[in-house]
Coordinates of C-alpha atoms and ligand atoms in Angstrom, one line a residue:
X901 CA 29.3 122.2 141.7
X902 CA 31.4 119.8 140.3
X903 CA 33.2 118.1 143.4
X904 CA 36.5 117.7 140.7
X905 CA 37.5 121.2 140.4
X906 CA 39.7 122.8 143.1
X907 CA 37.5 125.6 144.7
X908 CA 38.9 128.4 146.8
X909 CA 37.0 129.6 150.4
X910 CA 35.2 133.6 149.7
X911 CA 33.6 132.8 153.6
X912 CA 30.3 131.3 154.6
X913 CA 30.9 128.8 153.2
X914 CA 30.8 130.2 149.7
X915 CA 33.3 128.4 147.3
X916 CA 34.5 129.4 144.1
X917 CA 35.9 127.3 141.3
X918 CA 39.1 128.3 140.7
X919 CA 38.9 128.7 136.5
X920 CA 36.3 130.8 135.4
X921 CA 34.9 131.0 131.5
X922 CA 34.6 134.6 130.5
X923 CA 32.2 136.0 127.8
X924 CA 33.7 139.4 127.7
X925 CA 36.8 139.7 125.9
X926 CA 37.8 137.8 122.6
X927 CA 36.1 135.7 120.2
X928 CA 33.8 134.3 123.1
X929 CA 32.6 137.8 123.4
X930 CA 31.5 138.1 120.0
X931 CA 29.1 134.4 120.1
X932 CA 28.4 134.2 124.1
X933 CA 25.2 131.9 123.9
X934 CA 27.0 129.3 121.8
X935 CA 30.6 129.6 123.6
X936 CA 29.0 129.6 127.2
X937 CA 26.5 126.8 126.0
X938 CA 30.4 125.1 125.0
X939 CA 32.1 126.0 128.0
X940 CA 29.0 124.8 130.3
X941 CA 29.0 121.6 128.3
X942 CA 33.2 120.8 128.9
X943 CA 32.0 120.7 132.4
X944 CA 33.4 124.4 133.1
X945 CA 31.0 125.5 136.1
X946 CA 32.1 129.3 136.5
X947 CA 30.9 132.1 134.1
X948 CA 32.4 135.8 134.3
X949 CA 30.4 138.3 133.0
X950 CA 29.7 142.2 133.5
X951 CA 26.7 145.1 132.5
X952 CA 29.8 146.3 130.0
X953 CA 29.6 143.2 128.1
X954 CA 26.5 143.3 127.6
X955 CA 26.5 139.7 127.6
X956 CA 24.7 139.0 130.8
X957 CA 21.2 137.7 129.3
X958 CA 23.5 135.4 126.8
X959 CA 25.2 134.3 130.3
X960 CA 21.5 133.7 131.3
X961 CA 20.5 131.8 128.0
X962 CA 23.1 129.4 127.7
X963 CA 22.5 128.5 131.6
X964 CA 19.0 127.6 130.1
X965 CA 20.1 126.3 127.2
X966 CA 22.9 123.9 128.8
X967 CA 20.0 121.9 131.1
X968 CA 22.1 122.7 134.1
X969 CA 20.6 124.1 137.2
X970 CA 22.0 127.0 138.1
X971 CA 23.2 125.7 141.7
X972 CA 26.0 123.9 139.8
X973 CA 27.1 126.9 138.5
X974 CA 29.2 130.3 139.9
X975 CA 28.2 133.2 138.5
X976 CA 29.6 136.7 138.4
X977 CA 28.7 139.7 137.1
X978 CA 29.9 143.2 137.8
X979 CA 28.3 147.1 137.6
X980 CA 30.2 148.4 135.3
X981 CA 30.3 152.3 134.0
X982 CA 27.4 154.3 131.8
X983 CA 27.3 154.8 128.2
X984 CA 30.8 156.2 127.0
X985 CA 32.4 155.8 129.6
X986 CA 30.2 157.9 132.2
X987 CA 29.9 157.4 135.7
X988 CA 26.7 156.1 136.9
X989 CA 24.6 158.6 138.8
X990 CA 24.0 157.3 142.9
X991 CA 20.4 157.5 142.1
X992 CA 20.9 154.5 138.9
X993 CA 23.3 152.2 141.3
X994 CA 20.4 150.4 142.8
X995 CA 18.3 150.2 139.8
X996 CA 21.4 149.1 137.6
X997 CA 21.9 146.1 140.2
X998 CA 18.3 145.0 139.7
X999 CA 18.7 145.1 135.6
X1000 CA 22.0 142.7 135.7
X1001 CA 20.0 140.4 138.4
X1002 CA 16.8 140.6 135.7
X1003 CA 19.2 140.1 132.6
X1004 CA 20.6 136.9 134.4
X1005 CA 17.7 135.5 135.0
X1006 CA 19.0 135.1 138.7
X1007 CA 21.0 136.6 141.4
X1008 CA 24.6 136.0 140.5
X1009 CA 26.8 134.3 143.3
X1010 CA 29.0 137.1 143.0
X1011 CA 28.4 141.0 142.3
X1012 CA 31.6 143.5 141.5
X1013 CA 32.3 146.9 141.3
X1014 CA 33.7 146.7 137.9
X1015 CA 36.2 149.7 138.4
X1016 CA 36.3 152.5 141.1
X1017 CA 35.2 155.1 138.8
X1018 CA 31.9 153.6 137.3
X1019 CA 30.5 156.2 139.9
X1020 CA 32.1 159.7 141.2
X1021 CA 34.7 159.9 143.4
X1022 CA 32.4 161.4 146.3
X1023 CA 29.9 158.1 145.6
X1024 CA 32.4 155.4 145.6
X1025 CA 32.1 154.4 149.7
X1026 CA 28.3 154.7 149.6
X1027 CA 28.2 152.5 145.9
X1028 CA 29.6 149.6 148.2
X1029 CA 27.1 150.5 151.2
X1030 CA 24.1 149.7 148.3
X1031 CA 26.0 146.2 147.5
X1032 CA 26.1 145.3 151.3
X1033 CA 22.0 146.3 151.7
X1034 CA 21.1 144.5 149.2
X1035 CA 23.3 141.2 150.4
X1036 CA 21.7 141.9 153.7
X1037 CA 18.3 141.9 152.0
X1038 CA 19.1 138.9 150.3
X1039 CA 19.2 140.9 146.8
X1040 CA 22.7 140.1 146.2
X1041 CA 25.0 136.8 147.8
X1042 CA 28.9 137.2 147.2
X1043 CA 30.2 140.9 146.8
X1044 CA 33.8 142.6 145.6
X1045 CA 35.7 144.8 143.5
X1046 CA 37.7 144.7 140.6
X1047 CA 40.7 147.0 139.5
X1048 CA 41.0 148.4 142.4
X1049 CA 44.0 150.2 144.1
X1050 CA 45.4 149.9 147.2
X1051 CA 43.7 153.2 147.7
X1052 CA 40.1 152.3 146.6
X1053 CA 40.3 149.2 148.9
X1054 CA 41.0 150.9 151.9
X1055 CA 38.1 153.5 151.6
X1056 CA 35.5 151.0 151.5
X1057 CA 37.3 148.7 153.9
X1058 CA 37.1 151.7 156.3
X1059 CA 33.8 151.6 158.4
X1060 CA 32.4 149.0 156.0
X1061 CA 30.5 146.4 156.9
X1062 CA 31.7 143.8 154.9
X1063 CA 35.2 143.3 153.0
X1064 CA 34.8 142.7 149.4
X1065 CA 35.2 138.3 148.9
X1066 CA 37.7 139.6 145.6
X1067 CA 39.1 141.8 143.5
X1068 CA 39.5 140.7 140.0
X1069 CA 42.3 142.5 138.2
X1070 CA 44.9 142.2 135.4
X1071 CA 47.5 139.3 137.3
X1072 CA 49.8 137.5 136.2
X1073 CA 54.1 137.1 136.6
X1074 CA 54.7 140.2 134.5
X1075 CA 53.0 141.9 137.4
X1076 CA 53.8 140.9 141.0
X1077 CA 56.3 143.8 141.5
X1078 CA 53.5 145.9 140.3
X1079 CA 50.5 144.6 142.2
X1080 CA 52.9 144.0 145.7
X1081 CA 50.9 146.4 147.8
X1082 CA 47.5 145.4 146.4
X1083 CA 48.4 142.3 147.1
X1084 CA 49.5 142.5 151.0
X1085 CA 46.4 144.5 151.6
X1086 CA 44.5 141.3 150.0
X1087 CA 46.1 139.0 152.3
X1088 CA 46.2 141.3 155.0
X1089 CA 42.1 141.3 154.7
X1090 CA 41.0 138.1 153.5
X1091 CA 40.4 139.1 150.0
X1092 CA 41.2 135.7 147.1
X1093 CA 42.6 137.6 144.0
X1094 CA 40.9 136.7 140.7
X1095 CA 43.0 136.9 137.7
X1096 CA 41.7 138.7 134.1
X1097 CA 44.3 138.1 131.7
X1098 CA 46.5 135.5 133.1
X1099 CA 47.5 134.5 129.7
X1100 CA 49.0 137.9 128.8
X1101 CA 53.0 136.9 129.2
X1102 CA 51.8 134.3 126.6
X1103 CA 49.8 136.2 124.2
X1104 CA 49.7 139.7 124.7
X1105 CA 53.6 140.4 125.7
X1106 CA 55.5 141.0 122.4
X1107 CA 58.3 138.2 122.8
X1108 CA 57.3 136.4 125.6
X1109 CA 60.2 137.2 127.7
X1110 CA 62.4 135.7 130.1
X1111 CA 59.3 133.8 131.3
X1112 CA 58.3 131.8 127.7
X1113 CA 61.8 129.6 128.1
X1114 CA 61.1 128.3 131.4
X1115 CA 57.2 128.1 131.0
X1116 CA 58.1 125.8 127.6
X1117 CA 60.6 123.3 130.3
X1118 CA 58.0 123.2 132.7
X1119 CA 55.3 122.4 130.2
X1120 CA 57.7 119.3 128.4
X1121 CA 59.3 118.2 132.2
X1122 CA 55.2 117.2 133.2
X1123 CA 54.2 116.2 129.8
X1124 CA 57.1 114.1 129.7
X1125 CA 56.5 112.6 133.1
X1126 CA 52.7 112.2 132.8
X1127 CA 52.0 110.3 129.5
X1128 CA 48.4 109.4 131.0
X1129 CA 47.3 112.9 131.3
X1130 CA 44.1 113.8 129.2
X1131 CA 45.6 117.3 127.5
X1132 CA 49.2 117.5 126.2
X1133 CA 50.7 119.9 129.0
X1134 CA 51.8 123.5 127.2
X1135 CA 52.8 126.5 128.3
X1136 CA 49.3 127.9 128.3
X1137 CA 48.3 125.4 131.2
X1138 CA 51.5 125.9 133.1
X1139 CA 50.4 129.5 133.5
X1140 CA 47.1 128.5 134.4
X1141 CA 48.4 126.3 136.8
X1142 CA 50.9 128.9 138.3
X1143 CA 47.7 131.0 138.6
X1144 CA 46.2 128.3 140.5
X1145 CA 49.2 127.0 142.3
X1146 CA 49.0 131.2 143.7
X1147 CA 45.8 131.0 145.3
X1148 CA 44.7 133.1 142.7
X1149 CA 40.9 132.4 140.2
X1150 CA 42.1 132.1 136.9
X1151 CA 39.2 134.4 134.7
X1152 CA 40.3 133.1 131.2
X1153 CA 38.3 132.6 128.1
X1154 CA 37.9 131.3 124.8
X1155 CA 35.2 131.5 121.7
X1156 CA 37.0 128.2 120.3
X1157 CA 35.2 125.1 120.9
X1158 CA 38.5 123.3 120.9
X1159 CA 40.3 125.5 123.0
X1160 CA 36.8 125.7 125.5
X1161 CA 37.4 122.2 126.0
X1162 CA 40.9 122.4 126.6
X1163 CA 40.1 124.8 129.5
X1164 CA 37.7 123.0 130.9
X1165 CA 40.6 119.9 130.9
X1166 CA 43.3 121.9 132.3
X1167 CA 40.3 123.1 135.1
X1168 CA 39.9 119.4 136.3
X1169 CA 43.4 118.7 136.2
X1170 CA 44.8 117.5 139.9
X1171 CA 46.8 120.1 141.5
X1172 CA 50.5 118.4 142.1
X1173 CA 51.8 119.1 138.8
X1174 CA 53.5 121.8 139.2
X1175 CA 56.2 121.5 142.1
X1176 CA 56.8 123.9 144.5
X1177 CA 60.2 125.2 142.8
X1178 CA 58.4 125.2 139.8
X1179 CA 55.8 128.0 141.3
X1180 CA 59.4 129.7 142.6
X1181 CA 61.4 130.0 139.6
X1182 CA 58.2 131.5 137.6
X1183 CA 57.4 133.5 140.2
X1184 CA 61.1 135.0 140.6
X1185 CA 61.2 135.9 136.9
X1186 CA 57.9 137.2 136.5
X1187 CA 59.2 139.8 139.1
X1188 CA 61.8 141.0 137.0
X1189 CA 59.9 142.3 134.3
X1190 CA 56.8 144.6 134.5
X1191 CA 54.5 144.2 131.9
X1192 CA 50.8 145.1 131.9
X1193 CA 48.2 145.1 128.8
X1194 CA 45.3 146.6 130.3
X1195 CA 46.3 150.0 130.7
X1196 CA 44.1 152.6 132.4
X1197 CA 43.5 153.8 136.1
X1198 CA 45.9 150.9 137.7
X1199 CA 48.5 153.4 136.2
X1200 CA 47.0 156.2 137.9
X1201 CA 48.2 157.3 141.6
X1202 CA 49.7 153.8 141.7
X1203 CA 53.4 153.8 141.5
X1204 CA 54.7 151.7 138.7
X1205 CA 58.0 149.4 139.3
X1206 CA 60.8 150.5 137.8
X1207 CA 61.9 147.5 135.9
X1208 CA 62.2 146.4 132.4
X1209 CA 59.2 145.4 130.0
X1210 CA 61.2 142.1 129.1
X1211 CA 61.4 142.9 125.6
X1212 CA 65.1 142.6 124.9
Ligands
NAP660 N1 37.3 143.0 135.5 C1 37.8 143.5 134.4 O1 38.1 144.7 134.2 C2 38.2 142.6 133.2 C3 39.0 143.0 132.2 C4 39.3 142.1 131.2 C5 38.8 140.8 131.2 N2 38.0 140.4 132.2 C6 37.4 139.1 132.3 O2 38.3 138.1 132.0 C7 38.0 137.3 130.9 C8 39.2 136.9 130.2 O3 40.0 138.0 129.9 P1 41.3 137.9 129.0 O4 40.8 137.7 127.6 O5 42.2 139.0 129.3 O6 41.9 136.5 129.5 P2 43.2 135.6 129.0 O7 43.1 134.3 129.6 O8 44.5 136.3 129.2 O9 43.0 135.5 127.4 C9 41.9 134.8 126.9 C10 42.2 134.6 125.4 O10 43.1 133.5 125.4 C11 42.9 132.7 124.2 N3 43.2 131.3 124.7 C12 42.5 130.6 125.6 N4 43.0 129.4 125.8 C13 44.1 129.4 125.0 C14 45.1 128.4 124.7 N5 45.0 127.2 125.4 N6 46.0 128.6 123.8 C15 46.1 129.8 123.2 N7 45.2 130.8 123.4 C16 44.2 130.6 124.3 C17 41.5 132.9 123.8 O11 41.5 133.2 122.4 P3 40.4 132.5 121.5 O12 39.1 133.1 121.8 O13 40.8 132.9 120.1 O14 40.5 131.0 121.8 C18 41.0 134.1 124.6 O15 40.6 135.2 123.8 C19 37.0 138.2 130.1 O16 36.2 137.6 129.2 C20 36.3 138.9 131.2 O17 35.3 138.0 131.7 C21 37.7 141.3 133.3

């Protein structure tokens, strides 16, 4: 692992690199062996994958392909639902674990529960038993969730062995107010947050909002003040950094070679740029608005804020 790039502590002394390089979403998803081979060759050292992408032997290849061993780089991939969206029968958990692990090429450092209703409802708590045998039986390192609700966390958390290291879900300012009691239970527990789609206020949010303004004055106050830095500052890297700044893994992504190396730049970049009002002010607004693009069961049994979607 490059000793550059900020890491944050998932126990035993597993750390994780706090940007990861996705191959799921995006242009990256649509040429993974040449975009991961790009990403592994900026120097980014984390790769995000999942069975859903169906990009976990690409992940695999450009690993190969790149010359680096694979102790220099986190990998995660994640069990993700059946064809069409069907749940996964108990029976095809284990077996499903074993196919990512031979897709790889290797036992990824971290394994997810892509969402809490890849399986039944009645096979949720014993899907998670199956990811802590097979860490104990040295099948599996790192295990965690993603998307899940306050309510999915506390019925594995209950009786299990082991506390998921994350949960990767949709983060990012537009969605504090939202996430809150995710979030509490996370700290409560020792869980790090990883963030899909932290550049959503950015590029998926219709205006930009009452965030885009102050991400812009943040972006010219360091770029301004740091002439020697190797990327020109924007607001895309301010959010990144606010991401960072949060304690929070940043899963991002790109299929542009240009825009690869960028991340990989903003991943190595030191971690005082943003001051501490700085992480405040975007913080405060993001909790104003609620804004979410990946719609779905976070909606479900999960009380939404009542706030505006920033729009106006
Ligand atoms: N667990 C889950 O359920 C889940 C769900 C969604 C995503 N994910 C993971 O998270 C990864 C990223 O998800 P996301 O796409 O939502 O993340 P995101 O960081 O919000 O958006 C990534 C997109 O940002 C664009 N981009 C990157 N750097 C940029 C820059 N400097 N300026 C302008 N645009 C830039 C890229 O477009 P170009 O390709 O055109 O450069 C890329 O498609 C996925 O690949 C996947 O690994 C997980």
């Amino acid at each position: 692992m490059s000793p550059t790039v900020q890491t944050f502590d998932l126990g035993s002394g597993v750390k994780i690199p706090w940007l990861a390089w996705g191959n799921g979403t995006g242009s990256a998803a649509q040429i993974p062996v040449e975009a991961g081979l790009a990403a592994l060759k900026a120097g980014i050292r984390h790769i995000d994958t999942a069975q859903s992408y169906r990009n976990e032997g690409a992940a695999g290849e450009a690993l190969v392909k790149s010359g680096i061993s694979k102790d220099q780089v986190f990998v995660t991939s994640k069990l993700s639902e059946g064809p069409g969206n069907s749940t996964i029968p108990f029976n095809q958990v284990r077996p499903k674990i074993q196919e990512s692990i031979q897709k790889l090429g290797f036992i990824p450092d971290l394994f997810l529960i892509h969402n809490p209703f890849i399986v039944a409802p009645a096979d949720l708590k014993k899907t998670w038993q199956i990811l802590e045998e097979m860490k104990d039986a040295g099948e599996l390192k790192a295990i965690g969730v993603s998307n899940f609700r306050p309510q999915d966390l506390e019925l594995i958390l209950d009786g299990g062995k082991y506390k998921p290291a994350v949960n990767q879900i949709e983060y990012h300012p537009y969605l504090l107010a939202h996430l809150e009691p995710v979030l509490a239970l996370q700290d409560k527990h020792g869980i790090v947050t990883e963030s899909f789609g932290p550049l959503t206020p950015l590029l998926r949010h219709p205006t930009g909002g009452p965030l885009k303004p102050v991400l812009t004055k943040i972006a010219k106050r360091i770029f301004d003040a740091n002439p020697n830095l190797p990327i020109p500052i924007d607001e895309f890297a301010v959010l990144l950094l606010w991401t960072r700044a949060m304690g929070v893994v940043a899963v991002t992504g790109s299929g542009d070679k240009e825009r690869i190396k960028l991340l990989a730049d903003i991943s190595f970049l030191p971690g005082n740029l943003l001051t501490k009002a700085d992480v405040e002010e975007i913080t405060s607004i993001g909790k104003t608005v609620h804004f979410r693009h990946y719609r779905g069961h976070m909606e479900n049994d999960f009380a939404l804020p009542i706030l505006p979607d920033g729009t106006n």
